[in-house]
Coordinates of C-alpha atoms in Angstrom, one line a residue:
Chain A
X887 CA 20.3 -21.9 -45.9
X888 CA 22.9 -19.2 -45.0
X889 CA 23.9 -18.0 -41.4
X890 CA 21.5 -15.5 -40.7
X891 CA 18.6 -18.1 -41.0
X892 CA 20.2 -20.8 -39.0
X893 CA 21.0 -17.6 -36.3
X894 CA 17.0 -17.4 -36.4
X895 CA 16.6 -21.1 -36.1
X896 CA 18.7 -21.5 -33.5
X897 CA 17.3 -19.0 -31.0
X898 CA 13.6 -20.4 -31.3
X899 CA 15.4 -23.9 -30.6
X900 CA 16.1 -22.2 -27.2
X901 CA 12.1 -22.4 -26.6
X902 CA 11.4 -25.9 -27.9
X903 CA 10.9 -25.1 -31.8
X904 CA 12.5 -28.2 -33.8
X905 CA 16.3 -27.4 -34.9
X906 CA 16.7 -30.6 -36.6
X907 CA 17.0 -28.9 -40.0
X908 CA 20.5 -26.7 -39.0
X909 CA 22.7 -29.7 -38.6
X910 CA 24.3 -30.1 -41.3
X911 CA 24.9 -26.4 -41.5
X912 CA 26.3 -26.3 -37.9
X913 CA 28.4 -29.2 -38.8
X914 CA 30.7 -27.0 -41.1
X915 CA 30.2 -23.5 -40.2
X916 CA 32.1 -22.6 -37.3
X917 CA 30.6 -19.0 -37.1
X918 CA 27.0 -20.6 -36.5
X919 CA 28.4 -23.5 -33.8
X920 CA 30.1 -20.6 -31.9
X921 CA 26.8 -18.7 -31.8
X922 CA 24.7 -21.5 -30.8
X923 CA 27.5 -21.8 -28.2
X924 CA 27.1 -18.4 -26.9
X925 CA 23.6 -18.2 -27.1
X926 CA 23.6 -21.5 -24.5
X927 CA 25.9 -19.4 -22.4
X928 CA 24.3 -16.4 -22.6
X929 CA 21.0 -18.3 -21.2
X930 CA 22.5 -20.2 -18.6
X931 CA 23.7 -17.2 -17.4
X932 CA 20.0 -15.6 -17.5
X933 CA 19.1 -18.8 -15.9
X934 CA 21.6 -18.2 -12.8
X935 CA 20.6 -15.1 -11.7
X936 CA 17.2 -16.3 -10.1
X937 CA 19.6 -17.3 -7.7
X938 CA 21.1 -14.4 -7.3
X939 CA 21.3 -11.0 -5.6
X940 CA 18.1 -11.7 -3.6
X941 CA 19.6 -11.8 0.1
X942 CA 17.9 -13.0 3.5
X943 CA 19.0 -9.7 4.6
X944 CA 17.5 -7.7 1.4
X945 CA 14.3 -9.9 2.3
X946 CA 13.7 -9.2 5.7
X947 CA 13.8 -5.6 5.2
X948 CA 11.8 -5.6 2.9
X949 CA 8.8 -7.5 5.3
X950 CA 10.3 -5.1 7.8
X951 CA 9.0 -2.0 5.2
X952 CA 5.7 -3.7 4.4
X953 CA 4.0 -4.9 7.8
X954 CA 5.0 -1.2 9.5
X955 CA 2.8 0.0 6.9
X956 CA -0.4 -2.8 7.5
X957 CA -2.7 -1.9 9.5
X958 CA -2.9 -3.7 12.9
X959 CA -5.4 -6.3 13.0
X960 CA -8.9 -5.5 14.7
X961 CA -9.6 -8.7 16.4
X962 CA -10.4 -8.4 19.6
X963 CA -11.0 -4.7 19.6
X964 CA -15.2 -4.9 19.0
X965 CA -15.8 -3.4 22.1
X966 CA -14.5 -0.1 20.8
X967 CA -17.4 1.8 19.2
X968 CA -19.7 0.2 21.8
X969 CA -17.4 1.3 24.7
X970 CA -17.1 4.7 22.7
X971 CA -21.1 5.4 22.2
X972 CA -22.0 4.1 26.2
X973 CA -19.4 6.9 27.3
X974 CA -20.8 9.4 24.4
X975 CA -24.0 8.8 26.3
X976 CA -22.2 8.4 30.1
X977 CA -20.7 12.1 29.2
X978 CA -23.8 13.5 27.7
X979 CA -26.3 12.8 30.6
X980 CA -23.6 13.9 33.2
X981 CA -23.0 17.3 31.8
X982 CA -26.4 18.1 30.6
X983 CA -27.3 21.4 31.7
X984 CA -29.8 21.0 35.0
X985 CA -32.6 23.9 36.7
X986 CA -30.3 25.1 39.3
X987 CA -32.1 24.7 43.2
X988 CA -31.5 27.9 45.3
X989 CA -32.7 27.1 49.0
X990 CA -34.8 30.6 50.1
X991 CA -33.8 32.5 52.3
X992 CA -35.5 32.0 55.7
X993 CA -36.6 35.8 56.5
X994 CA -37.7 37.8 53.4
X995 CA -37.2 41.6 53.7
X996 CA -39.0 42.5 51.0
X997 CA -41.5 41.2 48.7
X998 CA -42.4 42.6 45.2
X999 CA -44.7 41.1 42.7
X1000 CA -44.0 41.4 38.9
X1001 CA -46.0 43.6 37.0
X1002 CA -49.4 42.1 35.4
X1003 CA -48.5 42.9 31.3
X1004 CA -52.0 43.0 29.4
X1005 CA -50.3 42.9 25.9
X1006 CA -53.6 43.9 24.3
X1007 CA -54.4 47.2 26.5
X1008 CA -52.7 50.2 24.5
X1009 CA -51.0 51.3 27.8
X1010 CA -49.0 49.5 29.6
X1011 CA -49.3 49.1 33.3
X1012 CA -47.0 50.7 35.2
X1013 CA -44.2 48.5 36.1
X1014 CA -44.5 49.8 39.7
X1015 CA -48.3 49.2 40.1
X1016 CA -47.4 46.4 42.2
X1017 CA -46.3 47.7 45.7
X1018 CA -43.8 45.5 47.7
X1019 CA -44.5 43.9 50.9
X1020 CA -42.7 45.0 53.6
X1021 CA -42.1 42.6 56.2
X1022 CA -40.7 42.8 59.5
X1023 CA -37.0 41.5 60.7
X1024 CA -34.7 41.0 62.8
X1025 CA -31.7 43.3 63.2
X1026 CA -28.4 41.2 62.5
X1027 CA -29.9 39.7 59.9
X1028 CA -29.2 40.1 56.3
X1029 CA -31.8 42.2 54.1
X1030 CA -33.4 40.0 52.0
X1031 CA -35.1 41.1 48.9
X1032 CA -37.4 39.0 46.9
X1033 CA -38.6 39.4 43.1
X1034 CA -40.6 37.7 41.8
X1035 CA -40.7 37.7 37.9
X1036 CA -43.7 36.6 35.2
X1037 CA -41.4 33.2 34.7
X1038 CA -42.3 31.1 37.7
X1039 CA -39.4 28.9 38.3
X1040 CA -36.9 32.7 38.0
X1041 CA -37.2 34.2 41.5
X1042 CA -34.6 36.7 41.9
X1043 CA -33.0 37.4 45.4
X1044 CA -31.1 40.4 47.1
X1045 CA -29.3 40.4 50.0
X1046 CA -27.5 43.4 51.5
X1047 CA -25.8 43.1 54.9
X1048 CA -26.8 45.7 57.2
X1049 CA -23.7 46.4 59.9
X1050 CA -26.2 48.4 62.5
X1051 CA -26.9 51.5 60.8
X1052 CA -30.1 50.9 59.5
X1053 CA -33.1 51.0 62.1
Chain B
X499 CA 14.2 -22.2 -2.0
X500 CA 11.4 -20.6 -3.2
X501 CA 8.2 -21.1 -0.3
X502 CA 5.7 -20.1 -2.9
X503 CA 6.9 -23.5 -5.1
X504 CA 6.0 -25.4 -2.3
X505 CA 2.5 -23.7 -1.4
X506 CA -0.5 -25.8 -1.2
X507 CA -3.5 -23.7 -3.0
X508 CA -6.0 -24.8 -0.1
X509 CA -3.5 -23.3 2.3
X510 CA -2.8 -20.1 0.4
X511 CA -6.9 -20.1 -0.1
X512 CA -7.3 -19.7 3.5
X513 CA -4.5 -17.9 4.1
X514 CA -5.7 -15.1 1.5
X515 CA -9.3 -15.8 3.2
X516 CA -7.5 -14.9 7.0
X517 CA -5.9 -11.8 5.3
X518 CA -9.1 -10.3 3.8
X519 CA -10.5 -10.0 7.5
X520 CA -7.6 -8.2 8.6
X521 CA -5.5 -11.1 9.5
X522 CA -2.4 -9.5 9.5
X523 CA -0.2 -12.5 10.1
X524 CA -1.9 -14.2 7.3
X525 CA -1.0 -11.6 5.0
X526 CA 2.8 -11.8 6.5
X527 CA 2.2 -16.1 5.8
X528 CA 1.7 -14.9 2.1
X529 CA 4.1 -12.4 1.8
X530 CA 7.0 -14.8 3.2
X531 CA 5.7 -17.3 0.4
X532 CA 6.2 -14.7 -2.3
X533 CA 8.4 -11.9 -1.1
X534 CA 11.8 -13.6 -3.2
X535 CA 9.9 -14.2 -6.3
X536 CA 8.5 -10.8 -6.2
X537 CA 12.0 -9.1 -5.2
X538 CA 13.6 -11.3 -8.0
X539 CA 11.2 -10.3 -11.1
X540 CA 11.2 -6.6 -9.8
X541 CA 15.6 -6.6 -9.1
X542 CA 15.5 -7.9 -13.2
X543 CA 12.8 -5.3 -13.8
X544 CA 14.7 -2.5 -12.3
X545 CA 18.1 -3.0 -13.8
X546 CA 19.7 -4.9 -11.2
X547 CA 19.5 -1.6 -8.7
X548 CA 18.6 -3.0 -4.9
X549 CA 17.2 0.4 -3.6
X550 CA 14.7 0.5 -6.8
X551 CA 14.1 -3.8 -6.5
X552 CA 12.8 -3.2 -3.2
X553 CA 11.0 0.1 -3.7
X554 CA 8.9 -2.0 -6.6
X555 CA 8.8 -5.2 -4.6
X556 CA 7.4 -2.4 -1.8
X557 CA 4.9 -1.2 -3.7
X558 CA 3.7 -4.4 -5.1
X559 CA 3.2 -5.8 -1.8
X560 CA 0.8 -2.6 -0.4
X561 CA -1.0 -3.0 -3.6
X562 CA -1.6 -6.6 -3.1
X563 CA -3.0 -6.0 0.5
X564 CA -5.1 -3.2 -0.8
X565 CA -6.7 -5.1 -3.8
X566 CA -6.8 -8.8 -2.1
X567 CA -10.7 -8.6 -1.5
X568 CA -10.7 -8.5 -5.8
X569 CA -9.2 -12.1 -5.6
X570 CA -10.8 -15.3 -6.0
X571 CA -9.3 -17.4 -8.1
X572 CA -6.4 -19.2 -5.9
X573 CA -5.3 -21.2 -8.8
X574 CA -4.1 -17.9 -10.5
X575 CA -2.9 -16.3 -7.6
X576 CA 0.9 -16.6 -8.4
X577 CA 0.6 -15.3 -12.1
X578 CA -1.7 -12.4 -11.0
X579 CA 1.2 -11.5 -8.3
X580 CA 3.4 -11.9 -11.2
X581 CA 1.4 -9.4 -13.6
X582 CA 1.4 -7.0 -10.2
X583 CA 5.1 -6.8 -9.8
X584 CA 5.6 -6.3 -13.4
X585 CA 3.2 -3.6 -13.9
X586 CA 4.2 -1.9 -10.9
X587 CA 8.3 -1.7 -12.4
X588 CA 6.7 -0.7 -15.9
X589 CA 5.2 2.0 -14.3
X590 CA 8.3 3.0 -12.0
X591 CA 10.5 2.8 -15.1
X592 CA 7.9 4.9 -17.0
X593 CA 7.8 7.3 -14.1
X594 CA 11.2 7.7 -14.9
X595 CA 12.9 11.1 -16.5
X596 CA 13.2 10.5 -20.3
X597 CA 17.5 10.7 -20.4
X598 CA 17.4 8.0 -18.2
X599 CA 21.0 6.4 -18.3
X600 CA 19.7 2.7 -18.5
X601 CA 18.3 4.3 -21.7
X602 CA 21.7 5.2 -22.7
X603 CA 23.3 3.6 -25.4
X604 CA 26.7 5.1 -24.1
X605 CA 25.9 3.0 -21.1
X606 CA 26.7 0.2 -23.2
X607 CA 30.5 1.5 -23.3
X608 CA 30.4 1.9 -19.6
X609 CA 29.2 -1.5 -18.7
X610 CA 31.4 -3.2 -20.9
X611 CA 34.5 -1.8 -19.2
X612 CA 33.7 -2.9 -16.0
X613 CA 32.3 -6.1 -17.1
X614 CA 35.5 -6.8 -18.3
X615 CA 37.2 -6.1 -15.5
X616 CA 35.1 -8.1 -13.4
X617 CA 35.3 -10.7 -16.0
X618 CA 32.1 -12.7 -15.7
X619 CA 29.2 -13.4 -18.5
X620 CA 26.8 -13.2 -16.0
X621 CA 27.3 -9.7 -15.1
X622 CA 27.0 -9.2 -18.7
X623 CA 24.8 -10.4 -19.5
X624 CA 22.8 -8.8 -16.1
X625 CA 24.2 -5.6 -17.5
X626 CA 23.0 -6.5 -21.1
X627 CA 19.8 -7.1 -19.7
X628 CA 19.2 -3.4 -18.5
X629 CA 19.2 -1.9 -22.1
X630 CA 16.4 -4.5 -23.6
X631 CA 13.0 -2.2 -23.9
X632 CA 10.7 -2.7 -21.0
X633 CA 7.8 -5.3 -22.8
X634 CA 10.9 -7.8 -23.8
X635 CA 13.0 -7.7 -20.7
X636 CA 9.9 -8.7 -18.6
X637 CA 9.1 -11.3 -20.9
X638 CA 12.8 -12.6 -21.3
X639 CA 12.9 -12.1 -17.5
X640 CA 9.7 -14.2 -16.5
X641 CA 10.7 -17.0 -19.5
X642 CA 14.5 -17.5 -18.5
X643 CA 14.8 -16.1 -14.9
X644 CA 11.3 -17.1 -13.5
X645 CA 11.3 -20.6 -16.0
X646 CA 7.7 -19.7 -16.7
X647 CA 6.7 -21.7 -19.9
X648 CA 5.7 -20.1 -23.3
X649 CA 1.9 -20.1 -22.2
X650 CA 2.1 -19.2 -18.5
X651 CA 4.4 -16.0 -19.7
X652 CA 1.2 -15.1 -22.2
X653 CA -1.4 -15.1 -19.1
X654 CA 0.9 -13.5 -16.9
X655 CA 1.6 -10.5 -19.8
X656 CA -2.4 -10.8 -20.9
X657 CA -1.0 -11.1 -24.3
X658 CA -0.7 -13.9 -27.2
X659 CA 1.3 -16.9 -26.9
X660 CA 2.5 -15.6 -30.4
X661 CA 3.3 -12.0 -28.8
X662 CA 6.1 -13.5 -26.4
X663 CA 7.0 -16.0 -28.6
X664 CA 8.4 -12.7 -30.8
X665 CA 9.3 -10.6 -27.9
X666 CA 11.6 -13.3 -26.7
X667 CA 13.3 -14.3 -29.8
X668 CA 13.6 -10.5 -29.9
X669 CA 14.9 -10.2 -26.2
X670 CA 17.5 -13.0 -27.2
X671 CA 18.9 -11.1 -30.5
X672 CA 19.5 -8.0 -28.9
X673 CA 21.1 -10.0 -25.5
X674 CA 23.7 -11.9 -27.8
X675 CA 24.6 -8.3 -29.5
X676 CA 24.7 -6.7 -26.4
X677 CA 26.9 -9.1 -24.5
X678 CA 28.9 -9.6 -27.2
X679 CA 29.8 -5.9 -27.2
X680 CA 30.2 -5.6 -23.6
X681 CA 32.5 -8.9 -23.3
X682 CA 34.4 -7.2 -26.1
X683 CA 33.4 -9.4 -29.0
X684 CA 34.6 -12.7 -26.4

């Protein structure tokens, strides 16, 4: 057995294989007893460093690193969507666009009714057929004018100021 | 001391159960049981260099959160971690520009000098460590460092028995060369 094969021996002693065989060779061959030597110190050496290096302070920052990046736990927090959708719907039936209520005016100047459209006739009615209604008032009061158009909740209303001139 | 040596499976099983709900001081629970053995493999894995240990240990850690709904087996939990944190250095070191001076043989030279100076076989042997190709240092690593048998080594690798049986004879060859040449033939 020379050297190089009791150098191969010897290392797969280091993981339990049977070395029994090298003895005798170790026993006069200084070479091979100072390698089996090394070889112990270099694993022992291997073997220390789990120990080492690895400081609280290296280990703290580390957790410090991790858990700003996890997110926050959600226990707790099940109310959220619910909350979220009731003021969805809170928000929606608030702002949803009503029929704006115009009080009329209490004394109507003038009174015209909208045009009758037969869509079928070939001419058109004259869009002033209609005449307007003239109604009495009272000086110092506003002019009032009332149109009524085809859409019966759209009721359009002018009102000019008079300032004494008109008679 | 190592909390993870001392874990009780049921109570990392709940633990890991807490964590998957979003329990995020479960997760911290596991983390403090792990986080040395995790920053250990990974400072081995990343030639000794603190800043890169803890970007790997980092990393592993995220990825563990992320992926532990795809655990169930408790019993395996600690080689599993141990796979993560050496996948995740392999593919740092990969990620790594090719004239990469741990790749260096002229590093060799370098180390030796100030191994000398500082006179210790365990820096050497550190130092020795870095030049071993990626496959064998993790195995050496997990064997000698971690004192993971022959077998548990295999499963954490998801190779033979046979495989690291050969990559840590190898591992062993080239660290008695190496720290011979950096101890200056000592």
């Amino acid at each position: 057995m020379d050297c190089r094969e009791v150098e191969i021996r010897l290392v797969h002693a280091l993981d339990g294989e049977n070395a029994l065989a090298v003895d005798e060779h170790l026993e006069r061959c200084e070479s091979c007893r100072d390698f089996y030597a090394e070889l112990l110190a270099d694993r022992d050496a291997l073997q220390s460093l789990a120990s080492a290096d690895v400081s609280d302070e290296l280990v703290q920052q580390l957790r410090r690193r991790v858990m700003q990046q996890i997110p926050r736990k959600r226990r707790g927090l099940w109310w959220l969507p619910v909350g979220a959708v009731a003021a969805a719907v809170l928000l929606t039936v608030t702002l949803w666009p009503r029929e704006m209520v115009v009080a009329p005016p209490s004394v109507i100047a003038a009174s015209v009714k909208p045009p009758e459209i037969a869509w079928q006739k070939s001419k058109p009615q004259s869009a002033h057929k209609s005449k307007p209604v003239i109604r009495e008032r009272r000086r110092e009061q506003p002019l009032w004018v009332k149109l009524e158009t085809p859409d019966p909740n759209v009721i359009i209303y002018w009102m000019v100021e008079s300032k004494g001139e008109m008679e | 001391v190592d909390a993870a040596l001392t874990l009780v499976p049921e109570e990392l099983a709940g633990w890991v159960r807490e964590a998957r709900s979003g329990d995020r001081e479960a997760f911290e629970r596991i983390m403090v049981a792990h986080q040395r053995m995790v920053l250990r493999v990974a400072l081995r894995m990343m030639g000794g260099r603190l800043e890169d240990a803890q970007d790997a240990a980092q990393e592993v850690f995220l990825k563990l959160h992320r992926s532990l709904h795809q655990f169930d087996e408790v019993r395996a939990f600690t080689p599993w971690l141990y796979r993560m944190t050496v996948n995740v250095c392999l593919d740092l070191l990969r990620a790594r520009p090719e004239s990469d001076p741990l790749k260096d043989e002229r590093t060799v030279a370098a180390t030796a000098e100030s191994a000398l100076l500082i006179g210790e076989r365990k820096k050497a042997v550190e130092m020795a460590l870095r030049q071993l190709p990626e496959r064998e240092r993790a195995a050496i690593v997990l064997r000698e460092v971690e004192g993971l048998s022959t077998r548990e080594v295999a499963q954490v690798l998801e190779t033979t028995e046979a495989t690291v049986r050969s990559q840590v004879f190898q591992a062993r060859m080239r660290l008695r060369k190496l720290t011979e040449r950096i101890l200056g033939g000592h």
